[in-house]
Coordinates of C-alpha atoms in Angstrom, one line a residue:
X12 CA -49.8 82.5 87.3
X13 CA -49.1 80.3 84.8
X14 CA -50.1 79.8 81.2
X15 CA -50.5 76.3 79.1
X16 CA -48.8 74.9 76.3
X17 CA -50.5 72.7 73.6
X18 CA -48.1 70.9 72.8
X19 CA -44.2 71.4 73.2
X20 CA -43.1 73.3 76.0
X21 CA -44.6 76.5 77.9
X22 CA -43.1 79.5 79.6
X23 CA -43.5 81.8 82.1
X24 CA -42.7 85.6 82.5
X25 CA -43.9 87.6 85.1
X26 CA -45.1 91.4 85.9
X27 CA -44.8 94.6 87.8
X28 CA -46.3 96.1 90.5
X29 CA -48.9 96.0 88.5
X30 CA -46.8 93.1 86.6
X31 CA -46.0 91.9 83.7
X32 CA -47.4 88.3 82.3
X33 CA -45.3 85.4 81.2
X34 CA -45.7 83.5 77.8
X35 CA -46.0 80.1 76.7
X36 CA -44.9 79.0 73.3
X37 CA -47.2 76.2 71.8
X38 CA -49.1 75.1 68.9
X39 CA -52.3 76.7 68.2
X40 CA -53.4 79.9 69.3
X41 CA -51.5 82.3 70.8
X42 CA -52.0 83.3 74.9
X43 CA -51.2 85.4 77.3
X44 CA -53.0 86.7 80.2
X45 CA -53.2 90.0 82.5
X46 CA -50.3 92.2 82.4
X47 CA -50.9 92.7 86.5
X48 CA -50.3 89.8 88.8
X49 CA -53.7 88.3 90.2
X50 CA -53.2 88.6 94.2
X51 CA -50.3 90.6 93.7
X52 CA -52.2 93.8 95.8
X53 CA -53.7 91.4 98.8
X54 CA -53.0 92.5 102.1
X55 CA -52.5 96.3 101.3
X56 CA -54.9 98.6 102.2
X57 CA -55.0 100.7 99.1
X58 CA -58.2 102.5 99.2
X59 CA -56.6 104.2 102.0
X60 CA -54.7 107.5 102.2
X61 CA -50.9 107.1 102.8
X62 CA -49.0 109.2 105.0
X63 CA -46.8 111.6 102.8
X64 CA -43.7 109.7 102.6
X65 CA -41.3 107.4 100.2
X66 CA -41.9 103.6 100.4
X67 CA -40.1 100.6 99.2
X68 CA -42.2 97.3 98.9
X69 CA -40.9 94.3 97.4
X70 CA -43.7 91.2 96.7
X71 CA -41.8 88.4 96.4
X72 CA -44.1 84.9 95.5
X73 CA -43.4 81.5 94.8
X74 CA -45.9 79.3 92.7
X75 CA -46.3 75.6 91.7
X76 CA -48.9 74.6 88.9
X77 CA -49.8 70.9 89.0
X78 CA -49.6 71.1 85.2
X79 CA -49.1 67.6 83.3
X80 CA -46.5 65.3 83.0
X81 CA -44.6 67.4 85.4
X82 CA -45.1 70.5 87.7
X83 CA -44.5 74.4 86.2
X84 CA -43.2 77.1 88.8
X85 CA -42.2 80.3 88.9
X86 CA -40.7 82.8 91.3
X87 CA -41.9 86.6 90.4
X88 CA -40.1 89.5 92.4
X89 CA -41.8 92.9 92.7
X90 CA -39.5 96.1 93.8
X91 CA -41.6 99.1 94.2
X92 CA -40.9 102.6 95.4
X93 CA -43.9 104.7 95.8
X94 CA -44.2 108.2 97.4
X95 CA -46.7 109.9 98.8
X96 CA -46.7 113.0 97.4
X97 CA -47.6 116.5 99.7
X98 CA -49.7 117.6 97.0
X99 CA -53.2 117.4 96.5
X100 CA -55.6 116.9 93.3
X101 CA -59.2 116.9 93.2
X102 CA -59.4 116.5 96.9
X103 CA -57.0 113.7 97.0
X104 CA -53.2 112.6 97.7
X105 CA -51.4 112.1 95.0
X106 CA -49.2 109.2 94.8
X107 CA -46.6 108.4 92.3
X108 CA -45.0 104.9 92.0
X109 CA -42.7 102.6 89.7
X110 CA -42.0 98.9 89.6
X111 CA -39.9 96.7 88.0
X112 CA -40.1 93.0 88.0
X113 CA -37.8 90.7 88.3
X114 CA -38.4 86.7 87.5
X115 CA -37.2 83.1 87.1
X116 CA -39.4 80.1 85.6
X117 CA -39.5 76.4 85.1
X118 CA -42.8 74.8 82.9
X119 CA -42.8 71.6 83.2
X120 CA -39.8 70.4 84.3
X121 CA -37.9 72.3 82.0
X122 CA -34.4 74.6 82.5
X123 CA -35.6 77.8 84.7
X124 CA -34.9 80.9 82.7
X125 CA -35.1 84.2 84.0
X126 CA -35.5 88.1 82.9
X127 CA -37.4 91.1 83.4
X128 CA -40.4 92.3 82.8
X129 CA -42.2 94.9 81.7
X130 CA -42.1 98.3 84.3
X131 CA -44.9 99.7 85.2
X132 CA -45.2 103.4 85.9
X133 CA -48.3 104.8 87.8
X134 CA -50.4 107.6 89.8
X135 CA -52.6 107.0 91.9
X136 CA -55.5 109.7 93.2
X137 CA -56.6 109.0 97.2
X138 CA -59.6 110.1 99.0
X139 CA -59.9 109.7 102.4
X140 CA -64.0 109.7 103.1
X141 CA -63.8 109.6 107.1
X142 CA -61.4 108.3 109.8
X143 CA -61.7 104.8 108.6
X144 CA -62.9 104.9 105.0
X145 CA -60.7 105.8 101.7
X146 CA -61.6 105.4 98.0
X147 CA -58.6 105.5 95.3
X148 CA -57.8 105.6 91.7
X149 CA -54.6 104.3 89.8
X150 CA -53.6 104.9 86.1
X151 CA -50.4 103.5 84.9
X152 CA -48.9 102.4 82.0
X153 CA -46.5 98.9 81.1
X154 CA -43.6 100.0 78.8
X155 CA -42.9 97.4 76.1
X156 CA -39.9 94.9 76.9
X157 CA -38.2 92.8 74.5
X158 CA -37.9 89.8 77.2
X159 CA -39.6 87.1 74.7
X160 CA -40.8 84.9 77.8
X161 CA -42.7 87.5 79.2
X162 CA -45.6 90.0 77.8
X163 CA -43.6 92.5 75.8
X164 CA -46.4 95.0 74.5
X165 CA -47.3 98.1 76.2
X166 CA -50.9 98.4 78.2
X167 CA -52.7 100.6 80.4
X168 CA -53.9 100.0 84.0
X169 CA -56.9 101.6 85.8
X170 CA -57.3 100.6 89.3
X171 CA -60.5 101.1 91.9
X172 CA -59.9 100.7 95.5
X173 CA -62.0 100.9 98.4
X174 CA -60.9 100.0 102.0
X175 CA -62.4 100.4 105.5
X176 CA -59.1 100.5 108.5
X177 CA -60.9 100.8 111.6
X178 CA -60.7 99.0 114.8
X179 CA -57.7 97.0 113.2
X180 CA -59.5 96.1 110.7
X181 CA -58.2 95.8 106.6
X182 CA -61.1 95.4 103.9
X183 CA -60.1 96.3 100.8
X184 CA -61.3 95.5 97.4
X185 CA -59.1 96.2 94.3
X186 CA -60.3 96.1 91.0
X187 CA -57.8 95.9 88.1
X188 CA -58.6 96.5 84.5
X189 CA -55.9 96.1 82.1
X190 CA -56.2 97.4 78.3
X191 CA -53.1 96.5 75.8
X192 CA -52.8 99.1 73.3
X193 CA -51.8 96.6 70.8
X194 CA -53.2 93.0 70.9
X195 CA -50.6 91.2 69.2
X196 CA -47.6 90.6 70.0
X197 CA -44.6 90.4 67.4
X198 CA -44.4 86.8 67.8
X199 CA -48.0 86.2 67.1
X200 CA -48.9 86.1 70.8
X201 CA -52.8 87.4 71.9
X202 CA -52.9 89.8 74.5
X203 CA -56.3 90.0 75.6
X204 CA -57.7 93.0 78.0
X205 CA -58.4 91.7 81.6
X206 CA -60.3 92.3 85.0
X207 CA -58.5 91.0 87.8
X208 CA -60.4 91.5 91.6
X209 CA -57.9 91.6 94.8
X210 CA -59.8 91.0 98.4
X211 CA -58.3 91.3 101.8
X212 CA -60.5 90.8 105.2
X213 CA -57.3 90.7 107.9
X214 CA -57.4 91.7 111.3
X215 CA -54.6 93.4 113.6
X216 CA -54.1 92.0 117.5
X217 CA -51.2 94.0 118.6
X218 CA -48.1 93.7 116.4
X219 CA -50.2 90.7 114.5
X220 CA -52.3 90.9 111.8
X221 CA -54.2 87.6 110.3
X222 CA -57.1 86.5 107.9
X223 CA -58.6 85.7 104.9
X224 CA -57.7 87.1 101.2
X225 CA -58.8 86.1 97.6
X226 CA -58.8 86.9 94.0
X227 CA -60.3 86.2 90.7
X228 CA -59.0 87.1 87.5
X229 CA -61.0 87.0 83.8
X230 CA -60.0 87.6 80.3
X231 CA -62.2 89.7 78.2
X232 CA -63.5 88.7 74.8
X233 CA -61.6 89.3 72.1
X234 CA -61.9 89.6 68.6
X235 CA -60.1 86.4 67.7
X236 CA -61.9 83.3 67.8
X237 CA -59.3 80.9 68.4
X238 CA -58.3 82.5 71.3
X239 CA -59.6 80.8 74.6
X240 CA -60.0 82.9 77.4
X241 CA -58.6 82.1 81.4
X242 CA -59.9 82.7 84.3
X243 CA -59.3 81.8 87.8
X244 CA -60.3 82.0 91.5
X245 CA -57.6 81.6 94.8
X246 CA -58.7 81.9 98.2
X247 CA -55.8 82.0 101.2
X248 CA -54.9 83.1 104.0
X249 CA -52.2 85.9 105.3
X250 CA -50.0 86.6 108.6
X251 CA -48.5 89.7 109.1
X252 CA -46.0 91.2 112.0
X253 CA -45.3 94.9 112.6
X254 CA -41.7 94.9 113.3
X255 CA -41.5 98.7 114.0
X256 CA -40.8 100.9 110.7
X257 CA -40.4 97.3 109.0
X258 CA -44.0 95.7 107.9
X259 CA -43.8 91.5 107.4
X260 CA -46.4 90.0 105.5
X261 CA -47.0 86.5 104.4
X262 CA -49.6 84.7 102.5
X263 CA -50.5 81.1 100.8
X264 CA -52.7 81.2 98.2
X265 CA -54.4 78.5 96.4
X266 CA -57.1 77.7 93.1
X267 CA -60.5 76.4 93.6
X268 CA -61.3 77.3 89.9
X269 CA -59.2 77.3 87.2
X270 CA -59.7 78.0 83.1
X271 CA -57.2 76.8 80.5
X272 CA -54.3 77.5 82.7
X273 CA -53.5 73.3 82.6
X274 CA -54.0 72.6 86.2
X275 CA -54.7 74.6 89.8
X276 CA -52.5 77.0 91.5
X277 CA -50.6 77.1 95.1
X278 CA -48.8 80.0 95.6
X279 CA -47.0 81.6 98.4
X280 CA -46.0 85.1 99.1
X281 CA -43.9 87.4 101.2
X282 CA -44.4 91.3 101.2
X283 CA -41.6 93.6 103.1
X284 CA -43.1 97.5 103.6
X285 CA -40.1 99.8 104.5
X286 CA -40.8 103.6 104.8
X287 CA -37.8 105.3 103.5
X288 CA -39.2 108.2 105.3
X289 CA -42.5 110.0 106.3
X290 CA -43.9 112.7 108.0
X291 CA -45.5 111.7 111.3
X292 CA -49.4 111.3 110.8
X293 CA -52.5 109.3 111.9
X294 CA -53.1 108.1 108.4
X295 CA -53.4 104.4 107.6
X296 CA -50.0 102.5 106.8
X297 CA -48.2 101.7 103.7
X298 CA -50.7 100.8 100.9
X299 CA -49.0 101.0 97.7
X300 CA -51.4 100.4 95.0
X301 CA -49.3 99.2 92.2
X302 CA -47.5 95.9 93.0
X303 CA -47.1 93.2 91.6
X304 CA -46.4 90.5 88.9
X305 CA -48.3 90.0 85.9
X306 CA -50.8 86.8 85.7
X307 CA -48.9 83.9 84.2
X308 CA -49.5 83.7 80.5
X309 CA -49.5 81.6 77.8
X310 CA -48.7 81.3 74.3

């Protein structure tokens, strides 16, 4: 997502697999927004219990703010490798994952620059409550960067997932909530703790796999009182195809609310799921908890 600028210029950066959030130079007070990308978990089932295994999933997305006088985009990349561990804790599968994103950004008609951001390391803990049903937890952590266009301070991620797979079916709800262990950055920028809320309601007909997705995200109050906190909704729709041990997914996304980001957000987004290699199972496919880039921020 992207953040607003004041008065000269604006920039993006982006995030991880959990992401990493770009920054906006301006006058005034500093911004910046979640360190994990809003949307950036739709379509994956990641309540449920992967198969043991080693994944790669890349989210690739491509967004276009209708910010003033001229439009801001960005293109955030999201390689992840997560495996499925064979081990067990607390009842559940243990899965370990890394990302590391990759972007390029334009605000406002400006030059696109591009750089990385900041990785994100995580585990995640995975019940599965009945053939259908699975609960999970993920803790991670955002290592610091020095990228100055993206959020550069280290912050913690907890994740709650639930998800019901029957019949075909994919609802999952994902609640991200981001804490930054320092809420300055050195440039002066305000990094303010976050909830972000993923939603997916798709449906599988064979090899096909379509429906509705969403997601909010909200700053938290900080203890700065220039500081103006964002928010926003998107609502979309995704298409998916099964190609055989490669998963296609695709998704548009689009704002019906928007909070000091400058203007409303349409996004679109393609997901690739490769299994490097797993043990043969009935458990639920791919669901890697921890993608994706960081919401757009600004500064």
């Amino acid at each position: 997502m992207i953040g607003r600028i004041n008065t000269v210029q604006r920039r993006f950066g982006a995030a991880l697999l959990g992401g990493t959030a770009l920054l906006a130079l301006g006058s005034g007070a500093a911004r910046a927004a979640s360190a994990a990308q809003p949307g950036q978990t739709v379509g994956l089932p990641v309540g449920a219990q992967l198969p043991v295994g080693l994944y790669f999933v890349n989210t690739s997305s491509f967004g276009v703010r209708d910010t003033q006088p001229r439009e801001s985009e960005s293109n955030i990349n999201l390689p992840t490798f997560l495996w499925a561990t064979p081990w067990s804790l607390f009842g559940a599968r243990l899965n370990l994952a890394t990302t590391q994103p990759v972007v390029a950004s334009s605000v406002r008609g400006a030059p696109y620059q591009s750089g990385i951001g900041v990785p994100l390391i995580a585990a995640q803990l995975a019940w599965k409550l009945g053939d259908d049903f699975g609960v999970s937890y993920l803790f991670g952590g955002y290592h610091p960067v020095e990228t100055r266009f993206v959020i550069q301070n280290a912050s913690l991620s907890h994740r709650f997932a639930a998800s019901y797979t029957g019949d075909g079916w994919n609802l999952t709800a994902n609640l991200l909530y981001g804490i930054y262990l320092d809420p300055i950055s050195p440039q002066g920028t305000v990094y303010p703790d976050y909830l972000n809320l993923d939603l997916t309601a798709t449906k599988k007909f064979g090899k096909w796999e379509i429906g509705p997705v969403a997601f909010g995200s909200a700053d938290l109050p900080t203890r700065f009182p220039g500081y103006r906190r964002q928010s926003q909704v998107a609502v979309g729709g995704l298409v998916g195809y099964n190609f055989g041990p490669v998963n296609l997914q695709a998704y548009v996304t689009q704002d019906v609310a928007e909070r000091n980001y400058g203007g409303r957000e349409t996004r679109g987004w393609l997901r690739v799921i490769v299994p490097i290699y797993k043990e043969a199972t009935n458990s639920a496919a791919p669901s890697p908890s921890v993608t994706g880039p960081a919401r757009l921020a600004r500064r």
